Each structure stands twice: as C-alpha cells, then as structure tokens.
Amino acid sequence: MAPSATPDSPPATPISDNEENSLQPFFVLHKGVPQISERKASGPGKTRRKICLSPTSPTAAEKSKVDVVDEEDGHQYKQLRIEAFDLVWSRIENTIKDVLREINISVFDEIHSWLRQCFSTIRSSGTPGVSEITRSYPLFTDLTCRQIFTGLVFTRNVEFVDDLLTFQELGEHLKSCGCHVCNLSSLDFSTKNGLGGCLRSLLRRLVMVTPETADIAILASWYCEEGNCSPLVVIIDDMERCSGSVLAEFIMLLSEWVIKIPVILIMGITTTIDAPRSLLPSNALQKLCPCKFTLGSPAERMDSIVEAVLLKSCFGFTVGYKVANFLRNYFLKQDGTVTSFIRALKIACAKHFYMEPLSFMARGFLEDDSQSFWSAKCVHLPEGVLKCAFDLPSCEKNKMAEETSENLANGLSDLKNSVKNWASVVLCLYEAGKFQNMLLLDILCEALDPALCNSNALDNHVEIGNDSAKPSSLDHYPLGGQYAGLRKGSFISQAVSRVRDLPLVPLSQLLKNWRKQSKEITELQDKVKELQSMLKHEENGKSLTRAAADTLKRPSRSAWNMEKDTKTVNDKAARLMLYMVRKYLKPIECVPFHEIICFKLVDILQSTLIGDPRRRIQLDLLNSRNYLQCNCCSKSGDAILPSMHDTSILYTLAQEHGDLINLHDWFQSFKTIVLQPITKGKQKVKKSPSSKKGKYMNDSQDTSEALIQARFCRALTELRITGLFRMPSKRRPDFVQRVAFGL
Amino acid sequence: MGGESPAEKALVLLRSRLCNHSYILKHFSDSSDSNYSKLKFTLSNSITEACNNSILLLGPRGCGKNAVLDLVLSDLQVEHSDLISVIRLNGLLHSDDNCALKEIARQLCMEHQLLFSKMASSDDNSHFMIAMLRECGLAHKTIIFVLDEFDLFAQGKQRLLYSLLDALQSVTSQAVVIGISCRLDADQLLEKRVRSRFSHRKLLFLPPSKEYLHRLMGNILSLPTDSSFPYEYAIAYNAKLQNILGDQIFTEIINKLSNADSSLDHFLRFLFCAVCYMDLDSGFLSIENFKTALLSIQRQPKLESIKDCSVLELYILVCMKRLEVKEQNSYNFNSIMKEYKVIHDSFKTSDFYAQNVCLRAFEHLIQHELISYMDNRGQNQSVEFRPVKLLLSSHELYQGLKSNGSCPAILQKLIDREI
Amino acid sequence: MIWKDLGRLSRMIIHLRRLSTLRAVNSQRIAPRELPSSEMYHFFWIRRETKVSDSLLGAENFFFPEEMVDEETPQVTKRMTRSCFSTTHSNSSTETRKKSDPRPLSTTDDSVIGEEPTNLDTLLSCFPGRRLQIVELLHLIGPLNCPMLPLFLYGGASTGKTSILLQVFRHLKRPFVYSSCRTCYNPRILFESTLNQLLLHRRNMENSYSSAKRCERPADFVNFLREALTDFINNLKGYVRKSNLKESVEQGDGRMVYLIFDSVELIRGWDKNSGIISLLFKLHDILKMPDVGLIFISNTSPDTYYSNTGYVEPIPVHFPDYKEDDLIQIFMRNQKNQKLYSSFLETVLRPFSRITKQADELSTAFQPLFEKYCEPISDMGIAPNDDMKRMLFGHLRPHIASALNEVFKVSSVSSVKVEAIEDKARRKDSIMKLGTGDASNELDLHLSISAKYLLISAFLASRNRATLDASLFDSTGGSDSRKRRRKSSGTTMEHKENAEKEMLMKGPGTFPLERLLAVFQCLISVDESSVEEEQQAASQLESEDREMRLMSDVLLQLSTLCNANFISKGGSCPLEGSTRYRCNVSEEMAMKVARRLKFPLSKLSAAKFAELLMVYVFHTGSDSILIFHVDVFQTWGGGISRSPCASISAP
C-alpha cells in the first residue's frame, strides 16, 4: 500500500511542478489551489492515508454510514476494503501509465529516427578532428549547413502540466539511444541571467562542472573528450516562456559551432506554430531548420485513458452518471489537464472504498473466476453484511427472493456481466462515433444515463428476431427520432445515423472492429458475422456498391429516404446497432448491487476539485468563528467582537463600504471595535463619536493608539497578500480598492 | 631574406615607415617653434632643475600628440638615461583609481626591478607610490607620468589626479605629469582642488599644414639611394615619385582628402593604402594608387548599404520617408505596413509581400542601422509595435535610390515628389 | 609583500638616502644600480643576473609569498621583470611543444590553419564575385614581415567576410588569433579566449576546463596580452631563424601575428562596457608593437561606432552584398546537374532577390523549391530542353508564390495528415492575409472553455478603450458621471472609430486585473445561451452554478495564458494589484477561439462592449450605473438584447 501513496502517484505531480517554477504570476493564488484541494478534498486524500496507517479514525461524516457494519468486526472489513482499494487503484494506475506511455512512444521513435538522419546529414561533410573542433574559428563550410536542426514538438495543450514528464521521458528515451541529452527549461532563459545563465546550466548538466566563465569552448573540448561520435540534444521544455532575446542569442551562438558540435534542438511548443515566429527575430529564425512533431492531444489521451480504465476491463470501480458528467465538464471547462482528471479519479476511488461498506467485494472483479470467488466470500458473510447488501437501494427496486449469500454472489456476477456487455456496446458505439470524431467521454456520459435504462425497460418487450424485423418496428427506429431512449441529436443516435450512411469500405472496417469489441456476447458475434458475409456479396454486386457509393454523395437526409425501400447492409448494421443499444446498453445504475463498485456522490468530488480559493478565503474571513470555536464568539451571534482576529474584523468592516474604502474611516471603525470592552455585547459600529473619542485620546493611550495602528496595518497587509485589496494608488492616496469579484 | 625583389623590399620599407610615427616626425623636430622642441625644452628643464611640472597636450585625434611625446621621451632617455623613469597610463584602461594605482605600482616595480605583488591593497599601492616618489626625488630621478586620454581620468572623483598632483607639491618629490587629451576643455573638467594644484601649461597640437604634408610625403615615400636598394631602381623610383607629387591631379586628391579630415593620421592611412596598392611588377607608385586609396579611405557607408538593399527594403524606406514627411510624430511597423499597402493600392505595384516577409526586411534594415528604434523601452512589446525612426537624410535616401540598380521607377517618382 | 611593510621600507629608504646624498657629493650622476648595500641585497633590490639565475629554482619559495606560489607555476615569470622572460618562456613553450607536437609554435593548429595552403586561384574560385575584396585584403595585409595598420572589414550578413579572411590567412599561412564576439559574449571571455590561443592553452579535464589566465579588467588584459605577444613573437623569430638554418625553404610564416576580432558590432550591446570597443580600436597604439596586426570584422558600417571623443579609424574594407550573377555562381557551385539547376535558378532567383539578397536566406528558400521542381523528373541526369523547362515552371509556379511569402517553413516528417493540413493552409494562404502560419480555420490547440472566454475578454479589454468603462469602477456620485456620459456618449461613435484605429496601430493596450475579470464575468453571463447549446449534455446541477465554477480558478487560467504568451503581464509584483496586462493575441487567433465558442466576437461593437460592462456593474451593484445604463439605451438606440438584463437576475 505504500507505493500507492508515494508522491509519484499522479496527484502529486501538479503540486510538485507548481513548486518547480515558483516565479509565476499569482504565486499565492496559483499555488493555493492544489494545496487547498489537498486540504479540503483530502477529506478523502488524507483519510485514505489515515486508513492505511491507523484504521481507527473515520471522520464524523462517514461514521453514520460505516457503523452499520461497525458493530461486529468492522475493523476487519475496513482492512479488507483498504486492501481492495490498494489492489484496484494500483491496477488502474499502472494501466493509466501504460496507456500514456503508449501514446508517447511512437512520437519518441519518430523523433529519434529524425535525430539520426539529422546527425548523418551534419556529418556528411566529414567528421571534424579534435584540433578542428577546439579551434576558435568556424570551419569553412557551405552556407546551408550552418543551420541548427530543430524539432518543434507541439503539445496541443496550453496547460503545461501534462507534458512536464513527457519531456523528461523523451530525454531518457534519447539518452538510452546513446545521445548526449540536456533538458533545459524556460527558467534557464531568463532575461536576468542572460546568455551566460543558460550556457552555465547547459555546461552544468552536460560537462558536470561549473566553470567561472560559461564559455562554449568548454563544451567543445568536452565533446572531443567524449569522443565526438554522438549527437548533442538540447531539449527546451516550454519555448514560449523563454525570453526571446536570450533564446535568439543562444541560437546564434550555437549556429557558429553547429558543425563542430552537432547540436540538435528540441523545443516544446504549447500553442501554435506562430509561436517561434513571434518570439524570435528573423535572423535567429534563419538559423533554425525546423521539423514538426505532434504529441497526442489531451482529448485523445483522455479517451484512451477512459477506454482503458472504465471500459476495456472492469477493475471493480466505475463512476455514476453525474460523476462522469462532472468529470467531463471539469475537463472541458475548468482545466483541460489529464493530470487533474486522474487525480479526480483517484480521489473518487479512495472516497468510494472508504465509504462503501461492501466495496471489498470489488476485489472479485479482478479475479479470473470471480463467480467462485464471490460464492466463497459470500458464504462467510455475517448477517449484518448480507442485510446491508440487500438494503442497497438498487435491489430495493427489483426485490430478490430471499437474502442469501448465493443470491448476492449471483447478483454480483450478473452485475459483472452486464457491465462487460455495456462496456463492449459502448465501445462499438465509439467505433461508429469515430467516423464523425466524437469524444468517447461524451458517449460514455450518455450511456451512463439512467434514463436510458428506464426507456429500455419499457420497450424491452419489443422482440427483435434474428433479422426478420417487422416493418413497423423498422419504421420507428430509424435514427431513434421518436425512439424513447435516445434524445434527438444525442450522441448515440448520431452514431447510429452515421452507421446508416457509411460507404462500404469503412463499414467493413467498422464491422471488423465490432467483431473485435463484442467478443463476450456470442449473439452479437454471429450477427456481425453474417453482416460481414452480406457485405462480401455486396462487394460482388456492382449495382449495390454504386448505390452505396452515391449514398455518399447525397446528404444523409435524402440518403435515408432512399434507404427506406432498399435494405442495404448499412440499414441492417444500423438496426443491429440499435438492437445492441436496446438490449445491452444497460446503465450500471440500474443494475442491482451496483453501489458496490459505482461511485455516485458528485458533490464531494466537486467540493474537492474546485477549490475556489478566493471565495473560500473571503467566506472564511467572514465567519472565522466557525473555525476557531472560541467561547466568546459562540454566544454572540455574528457580531464583530474585539476578540476576533484583526484580519477578519477588518474584512467584515469592509463589507459596509463600496469598492473604494476610505482608509481613515476604516481605521476609525476598526479602532472602535478593538477598543470596546469585550464584556459588553456588540452593537452596530458608530463611527463619528468613537472616532472623535479616538482623536482626543490622552497621552497614556497613544501607545495603544500606535499598537492599534500597527495591528491595522498588519491586517491590511494580510488582506493585500491574499489578493483581496489593492494598495492606495497615486491618484487617491487615502483609498484602498477592493479587488471585488467572486462574491 | 634575400629572396625578395627590390620592389618588395621597397614596399616593406615604406610600410614600416608609415607604421612608425616617430620616424615620420623625426625630420621635423628641428624647427624651434615646433611642439616637439617646446615639449622637450620643458621636460629637460624640469629634469635638470629637478622641479615638478605638469603639462597638457591637447589637440584633435591623430595629430601626433603621442608620437611627439614618444619622440621626446626617447630622446631624453638617450640624453640622461638613468635620470628619468616613465609611467604610462591610459584613460581607457586605468580610469578606475584603484587599478590605476596598481598599474603605477607595477610599472615602478618594473622600472626598479622590484617584486610587484598583485595582492596589494590600493592604499598600499598609493603609499608605495608616494614613497617611491620621495625616494626618486632624493635620488634625483624624475618620474614622468603620462596620462593618455586625460579626460577619462577626470571623470570620477579624480582621486588619482589629486594624489598625484598633491605629491608634486612636496619639495622632495620630482615628477612630471603629462596629460594627453583630444578634448580642448580637458582642464575645465578638473575639480577645483585638483585644478589649483595643476600648473596650466598646455601645448596645442594642430593638423599639419599643406606644405608640411608635401615635404612629409617627399621624405616618407622616397627611397634611400644608398646600398640598400639597387641604385638605378631607387633613382627611377624617386623620379617617378617626384613627378607624381608635382602632378595637378595629385594635389586635387590631397585637397579632397584634407577637406574631409586633415589630421596626420588620416593622411598617413591614406598613404598607407596608396603604398599597399603599389604593384610589385613595375615596382613604382602610380597616380592610380592614390586615386584608389582615396576611394577606399573616403567611404559613404549609408550609400553603400542602401545600394545593397533589396527592392522590398527600399519600399519600406520610402514608406518611412513618406510618413516622416507627413509629420507623423511616431510610427511603427504597422503604420509602415499601412503606408505600404496604400502605395500598393494606389499604384498596383507588382511586389506586395506578406507581413512576415516585410518584417524580415524591416529587421534587415535595423541590422544595417539604416533605421532604428526610437527608444529602447518596451523590449517586451513585440517588434511591430515599437516606434522607429529613419537614420537617413532625405538626400542620402535620394542618392541611394538613384545609385541602386534594381530600384523600381515608382519609388524614384515617389521620392522625387517628396523632395 | 616585501615592500609592503612600510617600516622596513622606510628603514632601508633612510639608509638609501644616506648613501645617495653621500654619493651626490662626489659624483653628479647617480646610478641606482650601484646603490644597494649588502644587507638589503637579498630582499629589496634584486639584481638582474641573480634573479635570472635563481628565478627558476629559488624564486617561488623564496621571493614569493604563498598566494602567489599556489597559482599556476609556468607563469611565475609574469611577476618578474622583463629580463627573465626569455628563459622561463623558452621552457614553458618547450613543454607546450612537448604537449602538442614537434612542429614549431607558429604552425600549431591553434594559431594557424592546419590544412595545406591554398593557392590564389583556388581561393578566388571559392568565392565568386569577391575578387576585388580578396585582392584588396592581400594588398593591405602585405608581404611577409611587414607591419600593417588595423583593418576594418564590414558588410551585411553572409557576404563571406569571415570565411574569406580565414581562407586568405590559410593561403598566406601566417599565424593569427581569432575570437568572435558572439561566441565570447562578454569581455572576460573575450580576453581569456584570446590569451588562451596565444599561450597555446587547451582547456581539458585536467585543468578542469579553466582558462590560462584569469583576467577581467582591460588593464590586466593589455598587460597579459603584451607579454604573451612578445613571447609568441620571440618564438616565431626563433622558429624563422631555425627554419633558415635548416634550408627548408618552405615560405615561412614570418614573425607577424594577427589578432582577428569578429562581429565587433555586438560589443556595443554589452552593457556598461562602452570602453571595450574604443579600447580595441586603440589597441594598436597602446601596444605599439609593429609585429602585431589587428583586423576587425563587423556587420555594421564604421559610422555606426559612435564614441564621444572619437577614435582612430582603422582602414575600412567593404564587402557589398552579392549581385545576382554572383548569386547564380554561388548556388551553382556544388550542384550535380548544372543545367537543371540553372534553369531552376532563372525561374526562381529574380523574384526572390527582390525580397532579400542574403545568400543564406535565399538558399534555405530554394532548397525545398528545388525538390518540388525536380518532382516531375524521372532521372536527375537530364539536361532540360525548353518545353520541359516550361512544364517544370508551370509545375513550380504555385509553390513560388507561397514560398515568397513564407519566412519560416516548418517541414514535418511525422504524420501525413499534418502535411495535408499545412498544404491546405499554404494553398489558402492568399496574398492578402498571409504571414500567419497555417490559416486553417480550426485551432489545433486544447483550451478549456473558461480559458477561451478569458482569452477573448483579454482580447476585448486590450483592443477597446478603457475610457469607456474606466469611470464605471469608481463609486463617485451618479450625477457627474451621468454628465460625463452625456458629453462623451454623443461623440462616442466616431471617437471610438479613430481611437480603435490608432490603438491598433500603437498595439494592444494594457489593462488591470479588475477590468479583465469584469469583462470576463460579463461574457460568461451574457453568453449563457451559447454555452447552453454548446454542451447540452450538461446536467442541471451543473448548469445552474456554472458561472461560479467558471469564475472559480480563473486566476489559474490567467497564469496559464500568461505562460503561453497569449497575455503578457507588466513587471510589477503581482501582490500589488497594480500589475497591468496586455493581450498579444493576433486578430485571427482570437477569431478562431471565438468561433469555437460560437461567440459573436466579430459583431461585438463598442456599444455592445460597453453594455456588457453595464451588466457587470449590476453584479457589483454600485448605484451610479443604472442612470448610465439608461443613457446607453438612449444613445445607442437600445441595441441591447434582453439577454444581459435577464442574466443579471440569475446570479
């Protein structure tokens, strides 16, 4: 369990890299978010760790749910759940890692082969000798060879978080291929340190010395001693953030040495292809011989992760409809980082295993023969556990015969099967959807919708024979316009419609894929098979191909009219599609016992992920008494007491002003608050008399006057640091402005 | 090295003459009123009388201040060898007081075969200097401080000058401070305390006169008719030289030259080029050599770089010119592009190029320093928004357009309209 | 130090004085050489002969305190007087010889080109169109062993200054020291690399890549340089003599050494080192060594080197840009199929040379074009006849137009589809709106929705006048603000127009954080509808508090955009709110983003913008705005859709 909690797990990465480049705008706020989410979210995060270490501290919230089991040996079950969690999550994590690596590896290989050929072109003019390399003046070469080969790696994602590791891995990969690699980041190209700075860090990383003068000649002689036989790769993670002038100087400098030292640049570009053009002057651009590589876009990564984790194989943990939706929206709208998605997944998982008493059963999904596993487990289940299993709302609906362990075991295995079928159908849909590049995430969200299940339920009786479909039924499922389950224009219906007007070649491709996807469901298997055989015949029959061909030209609507009378394979395929959807696309939330593996509590996740620091800060300042529960505040409601913390007093007072606050008034009211005796209850702040009084204080008290001023200043500074206020400007020196938004 | 022809030997001789100033000045040291004799007189006085002294040698660059001084010093070295020791400082190198003191200490050590330590602190050095001054004074040894680029010494707090001149006030010490500067107001730069200690003796160096130059050429360029060269070659050479010097065209060339810049150095550079172009087969100087030399000395860089401009760059230049004529107070690349587009729309020119291409051309112009940014504020702003200005006079631009072969006619018309 | 303790110094000085006065009596002339008395003999005056003798054995440990000794030993002599240079340097140089090779110094590959000398014709043939310059150079450098005045080579980029000079020296086979001010990007490195080459110092693992001498000050540099040069030249002379003894009559390298400083124009850029450039120009006069030749190479003409008191100008040698026929020769140099390439050139060169005359830029532009040109041809060996030329030209023509307007062409080996996109883009790259890399309509970039909104609002904020909304944010009484409105609002339209224009000329304006956030909030609230249809899968719970969510970590998004250079922020510390931002996103980029969001950016006029701000002020709920809002209704004919007003009530 230790490895799953170590910082190398996905949630740790964004935090660490935030620290890494700490010279960011909004340092406080930016850095705040991961921390805060850590704090609040880890509700789960921490408790999970707590569980691992000392399993005897559930927080108040969860107790109620847990204590059902707690009378009898809850401890043991908790332990079981923990083990289950560790097992499940480690599986998930590994799959995610593998998926991501899979995505990158192809690009890495491309880059490497490109490197090789660049190197050979550099060396085509012959390898310079040691004396030539260390010589101070450039070799006499042709003009065109003066360029530096440059790989522009496009991470089509503005958020840099996901790609931090990517470039490290790229470096490792190239190192393993026997190049000298040096990873530089934009911090090395700052205007403050200038050219010397980046050369120095280059030397430090490669030559492993820190010379007093960062001279490129050192690199040259080092390269000779290394035996000048392998390319020298300089990887710049984030090119946009470098200072353009320094980068330009660096490039010009390298271009003087490029023949002697075969340097090859690799620059990560997060935005568009215009970035280098806008950053560098033309003479530096001239020195580059660029070549473009593209990493997988976050959407693609997302899809492959979702496919691997939620669909391909069931790890005994899935998410409910709302959660999926939330995750999707969070990804699309908040920050499009895969990292945060993974973090969310992890939190959800931990939360689920912590709160769901029966979740230890989930281990069964990982077993090969889960049926026997469950039956073995269920036999030993005590009554209480069984009871709370059958009390799950999902089996309230369709009541089982009696609450026996076998029933539970069967139910679980049914659950597993249905989940399998569901997944394979979703994948089939996705295959179809790919043709009008849908996101898997969208389809997934739709397929999880419980509404779907209800609709299926009500027309489940509609019996669909092997292929003798009655025209009536045919008429009312073209494209599920009025088809209950699918809303018009929903993704699934779109996919189906797409299937209808597919040309032959992609269609056969699609069928192949379907066959691959639907291995489990034999029924589908043979349906698909016969479709394929039909396809064969069609390919022989020219006429139909033409028909199929000009379905292409036609817009889909007319195509569909045409298809009404002639049943082509498309039609059949589409119907098969619909049939699949009907029969097997059973959202998990309608299956009994799904609570055991399905996480549905969206609001926890939401509060966890969207830290909304500014809002939080302001709220907390406004009612600080809820946090520090001191007795003095508890009795007097929301009155401002001198015993409160200065900052919160100040902020509460600020609520009475507009966006611009007169410092003097503010201070006066603050003083009145502070000076009033704690004993007497609090009234509304009366400015004028108190301030007068404040003015004419005698000498004994002006020490306290100074003290109050000091406290005022400190509180104000704190408010400023939290970014809620802006200091007085030149124009109006006696006013502070409040940076008002969010509340 | 017997292998080389007399012509080559002549060439080497002439070049070494031209590169060696003291040789050039040697002939003209005789006249009593020359700076040489004045300087020598004062210096030898202050050496023999064992008195302190300070002189300023002022005059525009390249009038042989240093050369004359060197000549004088070398002569003095010969006359009374052990009585003087020369310390040379240069404002470019030693304007910083500490490093100046260090340098003085180093040279003193070198003169008197002492061990010099780099680690000595600056006041150690100054103590050492004072002590040495006193010592040498007592040993009747004059230390001559030569401060080249004197004005640069006067920049900072002038601690060095003060301590030097202050040391001169004491009876024991015996030293001469010679300041060389091309700023005629060099002594006005001095602080009061320094100026009060400074004896305001100035020598003014002026560009040489025509006939002086003429005699000079005669002397420099003529070959010795002794055994070093084959006799008839030397005779023939000198004869040819004489009638070149007598030539009318030649005097014109000289006039052109001295109208531009009549300083000695410039003149010598010109001669150097001329000598370099002497062709070794004939072994004689010809009038063409001098012509080419004049061309290569007097260059018009702006014109040359306009001549190198491509058509697009010319377009940009003309656009900027038009903007300036319109008294647009400040304009940047975008406004230039606007103007460019206007021209294109009104005249339907064939070459209208993309913005980034124009931007590249624009940057070329900046690199050639035909145009430059108004200010170096706002580096963070991207190039096309920074205000720029033209570094060409309208006449230069006009000339350049005319001289540029590939300049389209439309630009000519436009610029004619402007001027 | 020895003289450092002044007590002892003064003591012996007294003694000295006594002596001197006593001498002065009987003889007028005083030679310091006779002065020293026996007891100070050892540590004060040091006689030449003694020092020469024991400088090598006893010197370090007797005459020098520790901090001198522990420095590198072969340079012991640099603290002694001239007289003993020859001895120690002879041995230092011998060890360097041992290190490098039996060949004499002057031809070790540090200081002269190791390759065989080229003869004049090959030299001239290497550089077409440079005959004049080469000959001039040869003249100015002159025959063997004759001094020269400093030279100044100048000319535009890639006119062959450096390579020609180097080849000339290779031809002359003379020792030189080359240091480029681009590689040596600050004075110290410049000095040290020059000295390293003179002292034949090679940086390597043993000396942990340190340089021969540590020298930062110009003063030290000049001293070291003088020593190193004299030493070097002595060796040269020695070598010349030797070579004459053994009658190897190969044209010796002479006893001149040339210092070459490349791209000196950069020195002007070095901050606070304005002295360096004038030092270099005056170096010849400072050193006063006839055996040293100075050559400067610069991109800019001599008149760009201003200095307040002027400088002694070196002799200028100008390298003009290549003419067209020169360019033809250059590009023809190493082509396999001359005929084909020449036909290619005559189609291509003229149009391109109207844009730029720099050989390197042209060659980079030509490379891909030539490949395109050769595509239709089967065998590369053929000599094209006319109609074939015509055919090829027809094939090439479309590419020329696009290539003319492309500065930075990014090839891609990787995926075919990228290629396709780029080709499409280049096709679409019409003469009017080119320059912006790939003009493909969809932006191939993942931005979260809130980031997109933020980007658009930043775009708006920096493209529109702040005067329009500046007065909204201060809570002065409604009345005067109304008056102000009245006045301004009448003239707003045309005021807006030219304001817009000049603003776009001057570049994007800056704006404070508050303004950005205000605009951002408005956009979100106004655009609910579009967002709605933009993802209809969104569930209820999610759609109601969308705004809150979008607002939540907007600062994160902002910093992300800053990192991506979409928004650049002013220098001041982010803690004071006074940081100002500027959005430097191009028009079409913003349009792309807006298209993604179905946001009517193009239609968003000034009036609309102002009205959006109104909506914001309702959020913040300060009073003086209602009036203004009504104002806006009147003045701009109430072009306000209901949506913003509706959306006011929502949050």
Coordinates of C-alpha atoms in Angstrom, one line a residue, chain B residues 302-303 306 317-318 320-322 324-325 370 390-402 411-412 414-419:
Chain B
K302 CA 25.0 54.7 -45.8
L303 CA 25.0 54.9 -49.6
I306 CA 21.3 51.5 -49.5
L317 CA 12.5 53.0 -46.5
V318 CA 10.4 55.1 -48.9
M320 CA 9.0 55.6 -43.7
K321 CA 10.2 58.7 -45.6
R322 CA 6.6 59.4 -46.6
E324 CA 8.1 61.4 -41.8
V325 CA 7.1 64.0 -44.4
L370 CA 19.6 52.4 -41.7
L390 CA 14.9 56.8 -40.1
L391 CA 18.6 57.3 -39.8
L392 CA 18.9 58.7 -43.4
S393 CA 18.8 62.2 -44.6
S394 CA 16.4 62.7 -47.5
H395 CA 19.4 63.5 -49.7
E396 CA 21.2 60.3 -48.8
L397 CA 18.0 58.3 -49.5
Y398 CA 17.6 60.1 -52.8
Q399 CA 21.2 59.4 -53.8
G400 CA 20.9 55.8 -52.6
L401 CA 17.8 55.2 -54.7
K402 CA 19.4 56.6 -57.7
L411 CA 9.9 54.6 -55.9
Q412 CA 12.0 57.1 -57.7
L414 CA 7.6 59.0 -55.1
I415 CA 10.8 60.2 -53.6
D416 CA 11.1 62.9 -56.2
R417 CA 7.7 64.1 -55.2
E418 CA 8.6 64.2 -51.6
I419 CA 11.8 66.2 -52.0

